[in-house]
Amino acid sequence: MAGTGNHVIRAEGLGRRRGGRWAVRGVSLEVPRGEILGLVGPDGAGKTTLLQLFAAILDPEEGRCEVLGLDTVRQAASVTARIGYMAQGFTLYGALSVAENLAFAARIRSVPPARFVERREDLLAMAGLAGFQNRREDRLSGGMRKKLALCANLVHRPPLLLLDEPGLGVDPVSRRELWRMLEAFRSEGATVVLSTSYMDEAERCDRVAFLDGGRVIATGPPAELRGRIEGSVYRVASKRPAEVEDVLRRQGEVLDVQRRPAEIRFGLREGVALSDALRRDLEVLGGVEPARPSMEDVFVALRGASGSGTVEPDSNPLTLVSRRSTGPAIETHGLTRRFGGFTAVDAVSLDVRAGEVLGLLGANGAGKTTLIRLLCGLLAPSAGTARVAGVDVAEAPRALRQRIGYMSQRFSLYPDLTVRENLDFFASAYGLARGAARAAIGRAIAATGLGGMESKMVTGLSGAVRQRLALACSILHGPAVLFLDEPTSGVDPASRFRFWRLIDALAASGTTVLVTTHYLEEAAYCGQLALMHAGRVIAAGDAESLRAGLGCPASASLEDLFLGYIERETARPPRAGGGVA
């Protein structure tokens, strides 16, 4: 490696093991100055390890890497002093204010006091945090914490910024602001390398590197990657989607099948054309036509081509048993929760029918998780009433917990137990007798595709498999109502498609599902939506009625609706007591 020239990063044959296996191997990559490079791949592909190699946090076991012209092994201290690195679990101090966190970051980066004052004002203004300088970090919303962490990593004006899933768990408004900050940073000549599981973020990168099994299997600008699969992606709009899937999953030329809210998309194997026989079968069910490839199509196609992604059999909804409720599955009137002088949930009234999938949307700190905890009987309401699965949540919280399932943002699993031991524990916690528990565990394993993994330790599972195990544990007792709080956060597109097929199967069996998400593409899977802001539900209904409420055309996306309702609400005079925590 004779010199980096215009390249900020130059890696040759990088390899690093974790837990006895190669997390990264044979990675050769150059990143030019001023580029935003996105690292994309399935869970466990090696993205975080590669970022830590670039950041000189880990030393390579094979190959070598230069960052800013410095060897990451011999000159590691110099590398870490010059870059900005933001991990998924970024380091901020909850007891310190916004201003104090920034001042601390500047001191450890040896930023002169006079220069820090100038940069602090610029950064806070860019991040929209100027009015929150005295607020403690642990009182900020998730989106505000991400922006503060980014400011702390920009305070020394690094020429290179390494970000591990910066959009994870962040609402659409905050993600948009984060990207505005990154593009401003890049416009000053800096370089950004980030990992992401959101394909809309990958689309915004100058170039994308796709990793699978620790290796880079494709690189290029998003348009070039989409162009590689042009002509191999098709869509079917049909009122019989299950039959379409059955037909496609029997075809050898089909690489992947994705059931989207309004269509079935599928990709063909490289070099294979759509056969006349398959076209005729699909025409009977609704017609087939070529589709313009998206980055999600690229993701699924590349994973399939690498051999790690295959067309999986559909989960069988007949194996899912639920205790169907009579009447409304969720019914609230003026439900309110106050913490001192702060109103986290403000007079929420909802009516959700059995078997319905309700998407609960809102910015970080809007009150979604607090509302779920109220509906699960984990918090007592300050005012108002709520009935879930026919049970008054305030009067009979113990009886309620036998009729609901709850999957929190941080999956409540035991990492030092196996998959089967976790399932056994939760079956016991739900009071299932031995025979009933055995049958319920068998159904849950079949429904979530965990067969063959029963003896594996949870600590060694990928995030996507842990997600499916958490769902399996939450449905063992056949709940009438299932609460899913950000269940797909950080999950790759292929795993997300599979997870939503499971949710569809649960709803078809009569289970009512309330799900929160910050990824508005998947909100389209929900039959009904409720938008929260500052603790209140500001709009509710299906997508069509929400568009009508804003006077939007049918082409308006769910993100357009989300932003439109939030902007309309924030333009109104603030109400006392409510607001973002």
Coordinates of C-alpha atoms in Angstrom, one line a residue:
M1 CA 0.0 0.0 0.0
A2 CA 2.1 2.8 -1.3
G3 CA -0.2 5.7 -0.2
T4 CA -3.8 6.6 -0.1
G5 CA -3.8 9.5 -2.6
N6 CA -7.4 10.7 -2.7
H7 CA -8.6 7.7 -0.7
V8 CA -9.5 8.2 2.9
I9 CA -9.8 4.4 3.5
R10 CA -7.8 1.7 1.7
A11 CA -8.3 -1.9 2.9
E12 CA -6.6 -4.9 1.4
G13 CA -7.7 -8.5 2.3
L14 CA -9.1 -7.6 5.7
G15 CA -10.0 -10.4 8.0
R16 CA -11.2 -10.7 11.6
R17 CA -12.7 -13.5 13.6
R18 CA -15.4 -13.3 16.3
G19 CA -16.3 -16.3 18.4
G20 CA -14.3 -18.7 16.3
R21 CA -15.7 -17.7 12.9
W22 CA -14.7 -15.2 10.4
A23 CA -16.8 -12.1 10.8
V24 CA -15.0 -10.3 8.0
R25 CA -12.7 -11.9 5.5
G26 CA -11.0 -10.9 2.3
V27 CA -12.4 -7.4 2.2
S28 CA -10.6 -5.1 -0.1
L29 CA -12.2 -1.7 -0.4
E30 CA -11.2 1.9 -1.2
V31 CA -13.3 4.9 -0.1
P32 CA -12.5 8.2 -1.8
R33 CA -12.6 11.6 -0.1
G34 CA -16.0 13.2 0.1
E35 CA -18.0 10.0 -0.5
I36 CA -21.0 8.7 1.6
L37 CA -20.6 4.9 1.5
G38 CA -23.3 2.7 2.8
L39 CA -22.6 -0.8 4.2
V40 CA -25.6 -3.0 3.7
G41 CA -26.2 -6.7 4.4
P42 CA -28.1 -9.2 6.5
D43 CA -27.8 -9.4 10.2
G44 CA -24.4 -10.8 11.1
A45 CA -22.9 -10.0 7.7
G46 CA -19.9 -8.2 9.2
K47 CA -20.9 -4.6 8.9
T48 CA -20.2 -3.6 12.5
T49 CA -16.9 -5.5 12.6
L50 CA -15.8 -3.8 9.4
L51 CA -16.6 -0.4 10.8
Q52 CA -14.6 -1.2 14.0
L53 CA -11.6 -2.3 11.8
F54 CA -11.8 1.1 10.0
A55 CA -12.0 2.9 13.4
A56 CA -8.9 1.0 14.6
I57 CA -10.9 -0.4 17.5
L58 CA -10.2 -3.9 16.3
D59 CA -6.9 -5.1 14.7
P60 CA -7.2 -7.3 11.5
E61 CA -6.0 -10.9 11.7
E62 CA -5.5 -10.9 8.0
G63 CA -4.7 -8.1 5.6
R64 CA -4.2 -4.4 6.4
C65 CA -5.9 -1.1 6.4
E66 CA -4.9 2.5 6.1
V67 CA -7.2 5.3 7.3
L68 CA -6.3 8.9 6.5
G69 CA -2.9 7.6 5.4
L70 CA -2.3 6.0 8.8
D71 CA -1.9 2.3 9.5
T72 CA -4.8 1.2 11.7
V73 CA -2.5 -1.2 13.8
R74 CA 0.8 0.7 14.1
Q75 CA -0.9 4.2 14.3
A76 CA -4.2 3.3 15.9
A77 CA -4.1 6.1 18.5
S78 CA -3.6 8.7 15.7
V79 CA -6.5 7.2 13.7
T80 CA -9.0 7.3 16.6
A81 CA -8.0 10.9 17.5
R82 CA -8.8 12.1 14.0
I83 CA -12.0 10.3 13.1
G84 CA -15.6 10.3 14.5
Y85 CA -17.1 7.0 15.4
M86 CA -20.7 6.5 16.5
A87 CA -21.6 3.0 17.6
Q88 CA -25.2 1.7 17.8
G89 CA -25.0 2.0 21.6
F90 CA -23.5 5.5 21.4
T91 CA -21.7 6.9 24.5
L92 CA -23.5 9.9 26.0
Y93 CA -23.9 10.7 29.7
G94 CA -27.5 10.7 31.0
A95 CA -26.8 12.9 34.0
L96 CA -25.2 15.6 31.8
S97 CA -27.1 18.3 29.8
V98 CA -26.9 18.7 26.1
A99 CA -24.3 21.5 26.5
E100 CA -22.3 19.5 29.1
N101 CA -22.1 16.4 26.8
L102 CA -20.8 18.6 24.0
A103 CA -18.3 20.3 26.2
F104 CA -17.0 17.0 27.5
A105 CA -16.6 15.7 23.9
A106 CA -14.7 18.8 23.0
R107 CA -12.4 18.5 25.9
I108 CA -11.4 14.9 25.2
R109 CA -10.8 15.9 21.6
S110 CA -8.6 18.8 22.7
V111 CA -10.8 21.4 20.9
P112 CA -9.6 24.9 22.0
P113 CA -12.3 26.7 24.1
A114 CA -12.8 29.6 21.7
R115 CA -13.2 27.3 18.7
F116 CA -15.6 25.0 20.7
V117 CA -17.9 27.9 21.4
E118 CA -18.2 28.7 17.7
R119 CA -18.7 25.1 16.7
R120 CA -21.2 24.4 19.5
E121 CA -23.5 27.1 18.2
D122 CA -23.2 25.8 14.6
L123 CA -23.8 22.2 15.6
L124 CA -26.7 22.9 17.9
A125 CA -28.4 25.1 15.2
M126 CA -27.8 22.4 12.5
A127 CA -29.3 19.7 14.8
G128 CA -32.2 21.8 16.0
L129 CA -31.0 21.4 19.6
A130 CA -30.3 25.1 20.4
G131 CA -33.4 25.3 22.6
F132 CA -32.5 22.2 24.6
Q133 CA -29.0 23.0 25.8
N134 CA -29.9 22.7 29.5
R135 CA -32.0 19.5 29.2
R136 CA -30.4 16.3 30.6
E137 CA -29.5 13.7 28.0
D138 CA -31.7 11.0 29.6
R139 CA -34.7 13.3 29.2
L140 CA -34.3 13.6 25.4
S141 CA -36.2 11.6 22.8
G142 CA -34.4 8.9 20.8
G143 CA -34.1 11.1 17.8
M144 CA -32.7 14.0 19.8
R145 CA -30.2 11.6 21.4
K146 CA -29.0 10.4 18.0
K147 CA -28.5 14.0 16.8
L148 CA -26.6 14.9 20.0
A149 CA -24.4 11.9 19.6
L150 CA -23.7 13.0 16.0
C151 CA -22.8 16.5 17.2
A152 CA -20.4 15.0 19.8
N153 CA -18.7 13.2 17.0
L154 CA -18.5 16.3 14.8
V155 CA -17.2 18.7 17.4
H156 CA -13.6 18.2 16.4
R157 CA -14.4 18.5 12.7
P158 CA -13.2 15.0 11.7
P159 CA -12.4 14.3 8.1
L160 CA -13.9 10.8 8.4
L161 CA -17.2 9.9 10.2
L162 CA -18.0 6.2 10.8
L163 CA -21.6 5.5 11.8
D164 CA -23.2 2.2 12.8
E165 CA -26.9 2.2 12.1
P166 CA -27.5 6.0 12.6
G167 CA -31.2 5.7 11.7
L168 CA -31.9 2.8 14.0
G169 CA -35.0 3.5 16.2
V170 CA -35.3 7.1 14.9
D171 CA -38.6 8.5 13.6
P172 CA -38.9 9.8 10.0
V173 CA -38.6 13.5 11.0
S174 CA -35.4 12.9 12.9
R175 CA -33.9 10.6 10.2
R176 CA -34.5 13.4 7.7
E177 CA -32.7 15.9 9.9
L178 CA -29.9 13.4 10.5
W179 CA -29.4 13.1 6.8
R180 CA -29.5 16.8 6.3
M181 CA -26.6 17.0 8.9
L182 CA -24.6 14.3 7.1
E183 CA -25.0 15.9 3.7
A184 CA -23.9 19.3 5.1
F185 CA -20.9 17.6 6.7
R186 CA -20.0 15.9 3.4
S187 CA -20.4 19.3 1.5
E188 CA -17.4 20.5 3.6
G189 CA -15.3 17.8 2.1
A190 CA -15.6 15.1 4.8
T191 CA -16.2 11.4 4.2
V192 CA -19.0 9.3 5.7
V193 CA -19.1 5.5 6.0
L194 CA -22.3 4.1 7.6
S195 CA -24.1 0.8 8.0
T196 CA -27.9 0.7 7.6
S197 CA -30.7 -1.8 7.4
Y198 CA -33.0 0.8 5.8
M199 CA -33.0 0.7 2.0
D200 CA -34.2 4.2 1.7
E201 CA -31.0 5.3 3.5
A202 CA -28.9 3.1 1.2
E203 CA -30.6 4.9 -1.8
R204 CA -29.2 8.2 -0.5
C205 CA -25.6 7.0 -0.4
D206 CA -23.2 7.8 -3.2
R207 CA -22.1 4.1 -3.3
V208 CA -23.2 0.9 -1.5
A209 CA -21.1 -2.1 -0.5
F210 CA -23.2 -5.2 0.1
L211 CA -21.8 -7.7 2.6
D212 CA -22.8 -11.2 3.2
G213 CA -20.9 -13.9 5.3
G214 CA -18.2 -11.3 6.0
R215 CA -17.4 -10.7 2.4
V216 CA -18.1 -7.8 0.1
I217 CA -20.1 -9.4 -2.8
A218 CA -21.1 -6.2 -4.7
T219 CA -20.3 -2.5 -4.7
G220 CA -21.6 0.4 -6.8
P221 CA -23.9 3.4 -6.8
P222 CA -27.5 2.5 -6.0
A223 CA -28.7 3.2 -9.6
E224 CA -26.0 0.8 -10.9
L225 CA -26.9 -1.9 -8.5
R226 CA -30.6 -1.6 -9.4
G227 CA -29.6 -1.7 -13.1
R228 CA -27.9 -5.1 -12.6
I229 CA -31.3 -6.8 -11.9
E230 CA -33.3 -4.8 -14.4
G231 CA -35.7 -7.1 -16.2
S232 CA -35.5 -9.9 -13.6
V233 CA -38.1 -8.4 -11.1
Y234 CA -41.8 -8.8 -11.6
R235 CA -45.0 -7.8 -9.8
V236 CA -48.4 -9.5 -9.5
A237 CA -51.4 -7.5 -8.3
S238 CA -54.0 -10.1 -7.2
K239 CA -56.9 -10.5 -4.8
R240 CA -55.6 -14.1 -4.2
P241 CA -52.1 -13.4 -2.9
A242 CA -51.7 -16.8 -1.1
E243 CA -52.4 -18.7 -4.3
V244 CA -49.9 -16.5 -6.2
E245 CA -47.2 -17.3 -3.5
D246 CA -48.0 -21.0 -3.8
V247 CA -47.5 -20.9 -7.5
L248 CA -44.2 -18.9 -7.3
R249 CA -42.7 -21.1 -4.5
R250 CA -43.0 -24.2 -6.7
Q251 CA -40.9 -22.6 -9.5
G252 CA -37.2 -23.3 -9.8
E253 CA -36.4 -20.1 -11.7
V254 CA -37.9 -17.9 -8.9
L255 CA -35.1 -16.6 -6.6
D256 CA -37.3 -14.8 -4.1
V257 CA -40.9 -13.9 -3.3
Q258 CA -42.0 -10.8 -1.3
R259 CA -45.6 -10.2 -0.3
R260 CA -46.0 -6.4 -0.3
P261 CA -49.2 -4.7 0.9
A262 CA -50.6 -4.2 -2.6
E263 CA -48.7 -6.7 -4.7
I264 CA -46.5 -9.8 -4.8
R265 CA -43.0 -9.1 -6.1
F266 CA -40.6 -11.8 -7.2
G267 CA -37.2 -12.1 -8.7
L268 CA -35.8 -14.6 -11.2
R269 CA -32.4 -16.2 -11.0
E270 CA -29.6 -14.6 -13.0
G271 CA -29.8 -15.4 -16.7
V272 CA -33.3 -17.0 -16.5
A273 CA -36.3 -15.6 -18.4
L274 CA -39.9 -15.7 -17.3
S275 CA -41.3 -19.0 -18.7
D276 CA -44.5 -19.0 -20.7
A277 CA -46.0 -21.6 -18.4
L278 CA -45.4 -19.4 -15.3
R279 CA -46.8 -16.4 -17.1
R280 CA -50.0 -18.2 -17.9
D281 CA -50.4 -19.4 -14.3
L282 CA -50.0 -15.9 -13.0
E283 CA -52.3 -14.3 -15.6
V284 CA -55.1 -16.5 -14.3
L285 CA -54.5 -15.1 -10.8
G286 CA -54.3 -11.4 -11.8
G287 CA -51.6 -10.7 -14.3
V288 CA -47.9 -10.2 -14.2
E289 CA -45.7 -7.3 -15.3
P290 CA -42.1 -6.2 -15.0
A291 CA -41.3 -4.0 -12.0
R292 CA -38.8 -1.3 -11.6
P293 CA -36.2 -2.7 -9.2
S294 CA -35.8 -1.1 -5.7
M295 CA -32.9 -1.3 -3.3
E296 CA -35.0 -3.8 -1.4
D297 CA -35.2 -6.0 -4.5
V298 CA -31.4 -5.6 -4.9
F299 CA -30.9 -6.7 -1.3
V300 CA -33.0 -9.8 -1.7
A301 CA -31.4 -10.7 -5.1
L302 CA -27.8 -10.3 -3.9
R303 CA -28.5 -12.3 -0.8
G304 CA -30.1 -15.1 -2.8
A305 CA -27.3 -15.0 -5.3
S306 CA -24.7 -15.4 -2.5
G307 CA -26.5 -18.6 -1.4
S308 CA -27.6 -17.4 2.0
G309 CA -31.1 -16.3 1.0
T310 CA -33.6 -18.8 -0.4
V311 CA -37.3 -18.9 -1.1
E312 CA -38.7 -20.1 2.3
P313 CA -41.9 -22.0 2.7
D314 CA -44.8 -20.0 4.0
S315 CA -45.7 -20.3 7.7
N316 CA -49.0 -22.1 8.0
P317 CA -51.7 -19.9 9.6
L318 CA -53.6 -23.1 10.6
T319 CA -50.9 -23.8 13.2
L320 CA -51.6 -20.5 14.9
V321 CA -54.2 -20.7 17.6
S322 CA -55.7 -17.6 19.2
R323 CA -58.5 -16.9 21.7
R324 CA -60.7 -14.7 19.6
S325 CA -62.3 -11.9 21.6
T326 CA -65.9 -10.8 21.2
G327 CA -66.7 -7.1 20.6
P328 CA -63.8 -4.6 20.3
A329 CA -60.4 -6.0 21.0
I330 CA -59.1 -2.6 22.2
E331 CA -61.4 0.1 23.5
T332 CA -60.2 3.3 25.2
H333 CA -61.9 6.4 26.3
G334 CA -59.9 9.5 27.3
L335 CA -57.0 7.3 28.4
T336 CA -54.4 9.5 30.1
R337 CA -51.1 9.0 31.9
R338 CA -49.2 11.8 33.7
F339 CA -45.8 11.8 35.2
G340 CA -45.7 14.8 37.5
G341 CA -46.5 17.8 35.4
F342 CA -45.8 16.0 32.2
T343 CA -48.7 14.3 30.2
A344 CA -47.2 11.4 28.3
V345 CA -50.6 10.0 27.0
D346 CA -53.3 12.6 26.6
A347 CA -57.0 11.6 26.4
V348 CA -56.5 8.8 23.8
S349 CA -59.7 7.2 22.5
L350 CA -59.3 4.1 20.3
D351 CA -61.6 1.4 19.0
V352 CA -59.8 -1.6 17.4
R353 CA -61.7 -4.7 16.1
A354 CA -60.7 -8.3 16.5
G355 CA -58.3 -9.5 13.8
E356 CA -57.3 -6.0 12.9
V357 CA -53.6 -4.8 12.5
L358 CA -53.3 -1.3 13.8
G359 CA -50.1 0.6 13.1
L360 CA -49.3 3.1 15.8
L361 CA -47.1 5.9 14.3
G362 CA -45.4 8.9 15.9
A363 CA -42.1 10.7 16.4
N364 CA -39.7 9.6 19.2
G365 CA -41.3 10.6 22.5
A366 CA -44.8 10.9 21.1
G367 CA -46.2 8.5 23.8
K368 CA -46.5 5.2 21.8
T369 CA -44.6 3.0 24.3
T370 CA -46.3 4.5 27.3
L371 CA -49.7 3.9 25.6
I372 CA -48.8 0.2 25.0
R373 CA -47.7 -0.2 28.6
L374 CA -51.0 1.2 29.7
L375 CA -52.9 -1.2 27.5
C376 CA -50.8 -4.1 28.8
G377 CA -51.6 -3.2 32.4
L378 CA -48.0 -2.4 33.2
L379 CA -48.9 1.2 34.0
A380 CA -52.0 2.5 35.8
P381 CA -53.9 5.3 34.0
S382 CA -54.1 8.7 35.5
A383 CA -57.5 9.2 33.9
G384 CA -59.8 7.5 31.4
T385 CA -60.6 3.9 30.8
A386 CA -59.3 1.0 28.7
R387 CA -60.6 -2.5 27.9
V388 CA -58.4 -5.0 26.1
A389 CA -59.6 -8.5 25.1
G390 CA -62.7 -7.8 27.2
V391 CA -60.8 -7.0 30.4
D392 CA -60.6 -3.6 32.2
V393 CA -56.9 -2.9 32.3
A394 CA -57.1 -1.0 35.6
E395 CA -59.4 -3.5 37.5
A396 CA -57.9 -6.8 36.4
P397 CA -54.3 -6.5 35.1
R398 CA -53.4 -10.1 36.1
A399 CA -56.3 -11.5 34.1
L400 CA -55.4 -9.3 31.2
R401 CA -51.9 -10.7 30.9
Q402 CA -53.2 -14.1 30.2
R403 CA -55.1 -12.7 27.1
I404 CA -52.4 -10.6 25.6
G405 CA -48.9 -10.9 24.2
Y406 CA -46.2 -8.2 24.4
M407 CA -43.0 -8.0 22.5
S408 CA -41.0 -5.0 23.7
Q409 CA -38.3 -3.0 21.9
R410 CA -35.7 -4.8 23.9
F411 CA -36.7 -8.5 23.5
S412 CA -37.2 -10.1 26.9
L413 CA -35.1 -13.2 26.3
Y414 CA -32.6 -15.0 28.4
P415 CA -29.3 -15.0 26.5
D416 CA -27.7 -17.8 28.6
L417 CA -30.5 -20.2 27.8
T418 CA -31.2 -22.1 24.6
V419 CA -34.1 -21.4 22.2
R420 CA -36.1 -24.4 23.7
E421 CA -35.3 -23.3 27.3
N422 CA -36.6 -19.8 26.6
L423 CA -39.8 -21.3 25.1
D424 CA -40.2 -23.6 28.1
F425 CA -39.7 -20.8 30.6
F426 CA -42.4 -18.6 28.9
A427 CA -44.8 -21.5 28.6
S428 CA -44.5 -22.0 32.3
A429 CA -44.9 -18.3 33.0
Y430 CA -48.1 -18.3 31.1
G431 CA -49.3 -21.3 33.2
L432 CA -49.5 -23.8 30.4
A433 CA -49.7 -27.4 31.5
R434 CA -47.0 -29.8 30.3
G435 CA -49.0 -31.3 27.4
A436 CA -50.5 -27.9 26.3
A437 CA -47.0 -26.3 26.6
R438 CA -45.5 -29.0 24.3
A439 CA -48.2 -28.5 21.7
A440 CA -48.0 -24.7 21.9
I441 CA -44.2 -24.7 21.6
G442 CA -44.4 -27.0 18.5
R443 CA -46.9 -24.6 16.9
A444 CA -44.8 -21.5 17.7
I445 CA -41.6 -23.1 16.4
A446 CA -43.3 -24.1 13.1
A447 CA -45.0 -20.7 12.7
T448 CA -41.8 -18.7 13.2
G449 CA -39.4 -21.0 11.3
L450 CA -37.2 -21.9 14.4
G451 CA -37.1 -25.7 13.6
G452 CA -33.6 -27.1 14.0
M453 CA -32.5 -24.2 16.3
E454 CA -34.0 -25.4 19.6
S455 CA -30.6 -26.3 21.1
K456 CA -28.8 -23.1 20.1
M457 CA -27.9 -20.5 22.8
V458 CA -29.8 -17.2 22.4
T459 CA -26.5 -15.2 22.9
G460 CA -25.2 -16.7 19.6
L461 CA -28.3 -16.0 17.5
S462 CA -28.6 -13.3 14.9
G463 CA -30.9 -10.3 15.6
A464 CA -33.4 -11.6 13.1
V465 CA -33.6 -15.0 14.7
R466 CA -33.9 -13.5 18.2
Q467 CA -36.8 -11.4 16.9
R468 CA -38.6 -14.5 15.7
L469 CA -37.9 -16.2 19.0
A470 CA -39.3 -13.2 20.9
L471 CA -42.5 -13.4 18.8
A472 CA -42.7 -17.2 19.4
C473 CA -42.5 -16.6 23.1
S474 CA -45.2 -13.9 23.0
I475 CA -47.8 -16.1 21.1
L476 CA -47.4 -19.4 23.0
H477 CA -50.6 -18.9 25.0
G478 CA -52.7 -17.9 21.9
P479 CA -53.2 -14.2 22.9
A480 CA -56.3 -12.4 21.7
V481 CA -54.3 -9.2 21.4
L482 CA -50.6 -8.9 20.5
F483 CA -48.6 -5.7 21.1
L484 CA -45.4 -5.3 19.1
D485 CA -43.2 -2.3 20.0
E486 CA -40.7 -1.6 17.2
P487 CA -40.4 -5.3 16.3
T488 CA -38.4 -4.8 13.1
S489 CA -36.0 -2.1 14.2
G490 CA -32.6 -2.9 12.7
V491 CA -33.8 -6.0 10.8
D492 CA -32.8 -6.5 7.2
P493 CA -35.4 -6.4 4.4
A494 CA -35.6 -10.1 3.9
S495 CA -36.2 -10.7 7.6
R496 CA -38.7 -7.9 7.6
F497 CA -40.8 -9.4 4.8
R498 CA -40.9 -12.7 6.6
F499 CA -41.9 -11.1 9.9
W500 CA -44.8 -9.3 8.3
R501 CA -46.1 -12.5 6.7
L502 CA -46.2 -13.9 10.3
I503 CA -48.2 -10.9 11.4
D504 CA -50.6 -11.4 8.5
A505 CA -51.0 -15.1 9.5
L506 CA -51.7 -14.1 13.1
A507 CA -54.3 -11.5 12.1
A508 CA -55.9 -14.1 9.8
S509 CA -56.3 -16.4 12.8
G510 CA -58.2 -13.7 14.7
T511 CA -55.4 -12.2 16.8
T512 CA -55.6 -8.4 17.0
V513 CA -52.1 -6.8 16.5
L514 CA -51.0 -3.3 17.5
V515 CA -47.6 -2.6 16.1
T516 CA -45.3 0.5 16.3
T517 CA -42.8 1.3 13.6
H518 CA -40.6 4.2 12.4
Y519 CA -40.1 2.6 9.0
L520 CA -43.2 3.9 7.2
E521 CA -42.8 1.6 4.2
E522 CA -44.0 -1.2 6.4
A523 CA -46.9 0.8 7.9
A524 CA -48.6 0.0 4.6
Y525 CA -49.1 -3.5 5.9
C526 CA -51.4 -2.2 8.5
G527 CA -55.2 -2.1 7.8
Q528 CA -55.6 0.8 10.2
L529 CA -53.3 3.6 11.4
A530 CA -53.2 5.9 14.4
L531 CA -50.8 8.9 14.4
M532 CA -49.6 10.2 17.8
H533 CA -48.1 13.5 18.6
A534 CA -47.3 14.9 22.0
G535 CA -49.3 12.2 23.7
R536 CA -52.4 12.5 21.6
V537 CA -53.8 10.6 18.7
I538 CA -54.1 13.3 16.0
A539 CA -55.5 11.2 13.2
A540 CA -56.8 7.6 12.8
G541 CA -58.2 5.5 10.0
D542 CA -57.1 3.6 6.9
A543 CA -54.6 5.2 4.5
E544 CA -57.4 6.4 2.2
S545 CA -59.2 8.3 4.9
L546 CA -56.0 9.8 6.2
R547 CA -55.2 11.1 2.7
A548 CA -58.7 12.5 2.5
G549 CA -58.2 14.2 5.9
L550 CA -55.2 16.2 4.4
G551 CA -56.6 16.6 0.9
C552 CA -53.7 14.5 -0.5
P553 CA -53.8 12.6 -3.8
A554 CA -53.9 8.8 -3.9
S555 CA -50.2 8.9 -4.8
A556 CA -49.2 10.5 -1.5
S557 CA -46.9 8.1 0.4
L558 CA -47.4 7.2 4.1
E559 CA -44.3 9.3 4.9
D560 CA -46.0 12.3 3.1
L561 CA -49.1 11.7 5.3
F562 CA -47.0 11.3 8.5
L563 CA -45.1 14.5 7.9
G564 CA -48.2 16.4 6.8
Y565 CA -50.2 15.6 9.9
I566 CA -47.2 16.4 12.2
E567 CA -46.6 19.7 10.5
R568 CA -50.2 20.6 10.7
E569 CA -50.3 19.7 14.4
T570 CA -47.1 21.6 15.3
A571 CA -48.4 24.7 13.6
R572 CA -51.2 24.8 16.2
P573 CA -50.7 26.5 19.6
P574 CA -49.1 24.1 22.2
R575 CA -51.3 22.6 24.9
A576 CA -50.2 22.8 28.5
G577 CA -48.8 19.7 30.0
G578 CA -48.1 17.6 26.9
G579 CA -45.1 17.4 24.7
V580 CA -42.1 15.2 23.9
A581 CA -40.3 13.9 26.8

